[in-house]
């Protein structure tokens, strides 16, 4: 349980971190909260020659509003997001999701950027960021690029980030009037990770019809995804209990449900259906409450 020897630096600026990453490439690893990386080092499943600690870079954990968008720095901890007053009113799905992660210690240390780039198939954040139609900013020696969350996750522990890039911020739209959201999951009892987790964001129009909707699913398959069939079924229609049930049935369409010691593929698909229905119902209720 002792990691292989490595060098350690704690850059004071993003530029310094990017240069170190460009110089060392795959021999270097970025360190955020360390909750996933340190166990990998101790088990010697990762043997970087250099650890680049991001925690001293000013501003990388800031949460702010930029016009119609919310900007969350990659180094923001789950707790910062859970307790942000700005997010409580401008994007409640983020605190709703943060609250569901692990326990107080985990939320105090783990970061949204570490979670998204680690891409554990059971992690909670991907569901919320997908439901919100979020965008990720990646910074590297060759410049910056933005990528839609839907194109970021490629598979279990695999994303579109290059070894010389750093995830610096996550952008999601501000939730306005008549928007509602919910994140619901069945958690593994030991860790809190999602066996299945479903995030829903929706906006209703003045007649109570679902004007826009995003449904993000995690835990069900190797890769988190947007349940497009569910969204299409609801868009433009009133979210009645009957329609919610009919649309939730479609959540696992096109996915390949995981099977492991926590749940069979069949049970996971069933859970996804149940949690999708409940999350849509909850989000619609909250949207009606914000209709005035
Ligand atoms: C006991 C326990 C319970 C947990 N329960 C849950 C849970 O219920 N739900 C859940 O979703 N998660 C859970 N987690 C995960 C945890 O909350 C963290 O989100 C996760 O471990 C990764 O975040 P981190 O900041 O610790 O990243 P680190 O461990 O520091 O890094 C993880 C990986 O991401 C890379 N990385 C980190 N930041 C960046 C960046 N900005 N740009 C590019 N690459 C980067 C690192 O190089 C590394 O490869 C749990 C963890 C523990 C230990």
Short mmCIF file of C-alpha atoms in Angstrom, two decimals, residues 48-231:
data_model
loop_
_atom_site.label_atom_id
_atom_site.label_comp_id
_atom_site.label_asym_id
_atom_site.label_seq_id
_atom_site.Cartn_x
_atom_site.Cartn_y
_atom_site.Cartn_z
CA UNK A 48 3.40 8.60 -12.43
CA UNK A 49 6.90 10.06 -12.16
CA UNK A 50 5.45 13.46 -11.29
CA UNK A 51 2.35 14.61 -9.39
CA UNK A 52 1.12 18.09 -10.31
CA UNK A 53 -1.03 19.38 -7.46
CA UNK A 54 -3.68 21.79 -8.77
CA UNK A 55 -4.81 23.00 -5.35
CA UNK A 56 -2.59 26.12 -5.21
CA UNK A 57 -3.80 27.60 -8.49
CA UNK A 58 -5.87 30.69 -7.69
CA UNK A 59 -9.41 30.79 -9.02
CA UNK A 60 -9.59 27.20 -10.23
CA UNK A 61 -12.32 26.42 -7.68
CA UNK A 62 -14.43 29.55 -8.22
CA UNK A 63 -18.17 29.42 -8.86
CA UNK A 64 -19.68 32.37 -10.74
CA UNK A 65 -22.30 33.56 -13.21
CA UNK A 66 -21.32 34.73 -16.68
CA UNK A 67 -24.44 36.10 -18.38
CA UNK A 68 -26.82 33.20 -18.99
CA UNK A 69 -24.25 30.63 -17.86
CA UNK A 70 -23.00 29.28 -14.56
CA UNK A 71 -19.25 28.69 -14.47
CA UNK A 72 -17.92 26.12 -12.01
CA UNK A 73 -14.14 25.85 -11.66
CA UNK A 74 -12.86 22.28 -11.96
CA UNK A 75 -11.34 22.40 -8.50
CA UNK A 76 -14.63 23.29 -6.77
CA UNK A 77 -15.34 20.66 -4.13
CA UNK A 78 -18.66 18.88 -3.87
CA UNK A 79 -19.23 20.76 -0.59
CA UNK A 80 -18.60 24.18 -2.20
CA UNK A 81 -21.24 23.32 -4.78
CA UNK A 82 -23.64 21.90 -2.21
CA UNK A 83 -23.43 25.07 -0.11
CA UNK A 84 -23.25 27.73 -2.86
CA UNK A 85 -25.96 30.39 -2.47
CA UNK A 86 -25.61 31.31 -6.15
CA UNK A 87 -26.25 27.74 -7.26
CA UNK A 88 -29.15 27.25 -4.85
CA UNK A 89 -31.13 29.80 -6.86
CA UNK A 90 -29.48 29.79 -10.30
CA UNK A 91 -28.81 26.09 -10.85
CA UNK A 92 -30.34 23.92 -8.08
CA UNK A 93 -29.53 20.65 -9.89
CA UNK A 94 -25.85 21.10 -9.00
CA UNK A 95 -26.38 21.31 -5.19
CA UNK A 96 -29.04 18.60 -5.43
CA UNK A 97 -26.43 16.31 -6.99
CA UNK A 98 -23.56 17.33 -4.69
CA UNK A 99 -25.69 16.48 -1.67
CA UNK A 100 -26.04 12.90 -2.92
CA UNK A 101 -22.28 12.25 -3.08
CA UNK A 102 -20.58 10.04 -0.48
CA UNK A 103 -20.39 11.55 3.00
CA UNK A 104 -19.26 14.86 4.53
CA UNK A 105 -15.56 13.98 4.31
CA UNK A 106 -15.81 12.90 0.69
CA UNK A 107 -17.75 16.03 -0.25
CA UNK A 108 -15.23 18.19 1.55
CA UNK A 109 -12.28 16.85 -0.44
CA UNK A 110 -13.50 15.51 -3.80
CA UNK A 111 -13.75 17.91 -6.74
CA UNK A 112 -16.15 18.11 -9.65
CA UNK A 113 -13.25 18.21 -12.13
CA UNK A 114 -11.59 15.14 -10.60
CA UNK A 115 -14.86 13.26 -10.73
CA UNK A 116 -15.64 14.16 -14.36
CA UNK A 117 -12.15 13.35 -15.66
CA UNK A 118 -11.84 10.15 -13.62
CA UNK A 119 -15.14 9.06 -15.27
CA UNK A 120 -16.09 6.28 -12.90
CA UNK A 121 -19.22 4.69 -14.44
CA UNK A 122 -20.98 5.11 -11.05
CA UNK A 123 -20.04 8.75 -10.43
CA UNK A 124 -22.90 11.19 -9.84
CA UNK A 125 -21.69 14.36 -11.62
CA UNK A 126 -21.88 13.10 -15.21
CA UNK A 127 -25.67 12.60 -14.94
CA UNK A 128 -26.25 16.21 -13.83
CA UNK A 129 -23.85 17.80 -16.32
CA UNK A 130 -25.37 15.78 -19.17
CA UNK A 131 -28.94 16.67 -18.14
CA UNK A 132 -28.00 20.36 -18.12
CA UNK A 133 -26.37 20.13 -21.55
CA UNK A 134 -23.10 21.29 -19.96
CA UNK A 135 -19.86 22.20 -21.65
CA UNK A 136 -16.31 21.51 -20.42
CA UNK A 137 -13.32 23.79 -20.97
CA UNK A 138 -10.01 22.01 -21.52
CA UNK A 139 -6.76 23.97 -21.40
CA UNK A 140 -3.44 22.72 -22.72
CA UNK A 141 -0.15 23.84 -24.19
CA UNK A 142 -1.83 24.06 -27.63
CA UNK A 143 -4.59 26.35 -26.35
CA UNK A 144 -8.14 25.99 -25.09
CA UNK A 145 -11.08 24.03 -26.40
CA UNK A 146 -14.66 23.49 -25.28
CA UNK A 147 -16.42 20.19 -25.53
CA UNK A 148 -20.05 19.27 -24.90
CA UNK A 149 -20.45 16.88 -21.98
CA UNK A 150 -22.20 14.49 -24.34
CA UNK A 151 -18.97 14.08 -26.33
CA UNK A 152 -16.65 14.03 -23.31
CA UNK A 153 -17.47 10.61 -21.84
CA UNK A 154 -16.18 7.80 -24.03
CA UNK A 155 -16.43 4.77 -21.71
CA UNK A 156 -15.51 3.49 -18.24
CA UNK A 157 -12.66 5.69 -16.94
CA UNK A 158 -12.20 7.09 -20.44
CA UNK A 159 -12.85 10.62 -21.65
CA UNK A 160 -11.93 12.85 -24.57
CA UNK A 161 -9.32 14.76 -22.54
CA UNK A 162 -5.75 14.60 -23.90
CA UNK A 163 -2.86 13.70 -21.54
CA UNK A 164 -1.55 17.27 -21.84
CA UNK A 165 -4.88 18.97 -21.09
CA UNK A 166 -6.39 20.21 -17.83
CA UNK A 167 -10.12 20.50 -17.27
CA UNK A 168 -10.47 24.06 -16.03
CA UNK A 169 -14.18 24.84 -15.94
CA UNK A 170 -17.65 23.48 -16.43
CA UNK A 171 -20.38 25.67 -17.92
CA UNK A 172 -24.11 25.05 -17.58
CA UNK A 173 -27.10 27.27 -18.36
CA UNK A 174 -28.72 29.36 -15.64
CA UNK A 175 -32.04 27.82 -14.59
CA UNK A 176 -34.72 30.46 -15.01
CA UNK A 177 -38.41 30.69 -14.10
CA UNK A 178 -40.48 27.55 -14.70
CA UNK A 179 -37.38 25.33 -14.49
CA UNK A 180 -37.26 22.34 -12.17
CA UNK A 181 -34.72 19.62 -11.52
CA UNK A 182 -33.99 16.53 -9.45
CA UNK A 183 -31.21 14.00 -8.97
CA UNK A 184 -32.21 10.63 -7.57
CA UNK A 185 -30.13 7.50 -7.17
CA UNK A 186 -29.90 4.13 -5.59
CA UNK A 187 -26.56 4.24 -3.78
CA UNK A 188 -24.07 1.50 -2.97
CA UNK A 189 -24.31 1.34 0.79
CA UNK A 190 -20.55 1.29 1.47
CA UNK A 191 -19.34 4.13 -0.75
CA UNK A 192 -22.41 6.07 -1.80
CA UNK A 193 -21.57 5.66 -5.50
CA UNK A 194 -24.62 5.25 -7.74
CA UNK A 195 -25.84 1.81 -8.72
CA UNK A 196 -28.10 3.88 -10.93
CA UNK A 197 -28.53 7.66 -10.79
CA UNK A 198 -30.86 9.85 -12.87
CA UNK A 199 -30.69 13.64 -13.19
CA UNK A 200 -33.54 15.58 -14.75
CA UNK A 201 -33.70 19.24 -15.68
CA UNK A 202 -36.80 20.60 -17.38
CA UNK A 203 -38.63 23.83 -18.19
CA UNK A 204 -42.39 24.08 -18.53
CA UNK A 205 -44.23 26.68 -20.60
CA UNK A 206 -47.12 28.86 -19.41
CA UNK A 207 -49.59 26.10 -20.34
CA UNK A 208 -47.74 23.51 -18.22
CA UNK A 209 -46.20 21.71 -21.22
CA UNK A 210 -42.62 20.49 -21.11
CA UNK A 211 -40.80 23.08 -23.20
CA UNK A 212 -37.32 21.62 -22.81
CA UNK A 213 -35.84 18.68 -20.92
CA UNK A 214 -32.53 16.93 -20.26
CA UNK A 215 -32.25 13.47 -18.69
CA UNK A 216 -28.77 12.23 -17.67
CA UNK A 217 -28.18 8.66 -16.53
CA UNK A 218 -25.20 7.25 -14.63
CA UNK A 219 -24.39 3.79 -13.28
CA UNK A 220 -26.58 1.96 -15.76
CA UNK A 221 -23.88 1.29 -18.34
CA UNK A 222 -20.13 1.83 -18.79
CA UNK A 223 -20.72 5.31 -20.12
CA UNK A 224 -23.10 7.93 -18.69
CA UNK A 225 -25.58 9.12 -21.31
CA UNK A 226 -28.52 11.38 -22.14
CA UNK A 227 -31.78 9.47 -22.42
CA UNK A 228 -32.87 11.09 -25.69
CA UNK A 229 -35.88 8.82 -26.22
CA UNK A 230 -37.32 9.89 -22.84
CA UNK A 231 -36.67 13.56 -23.60
#
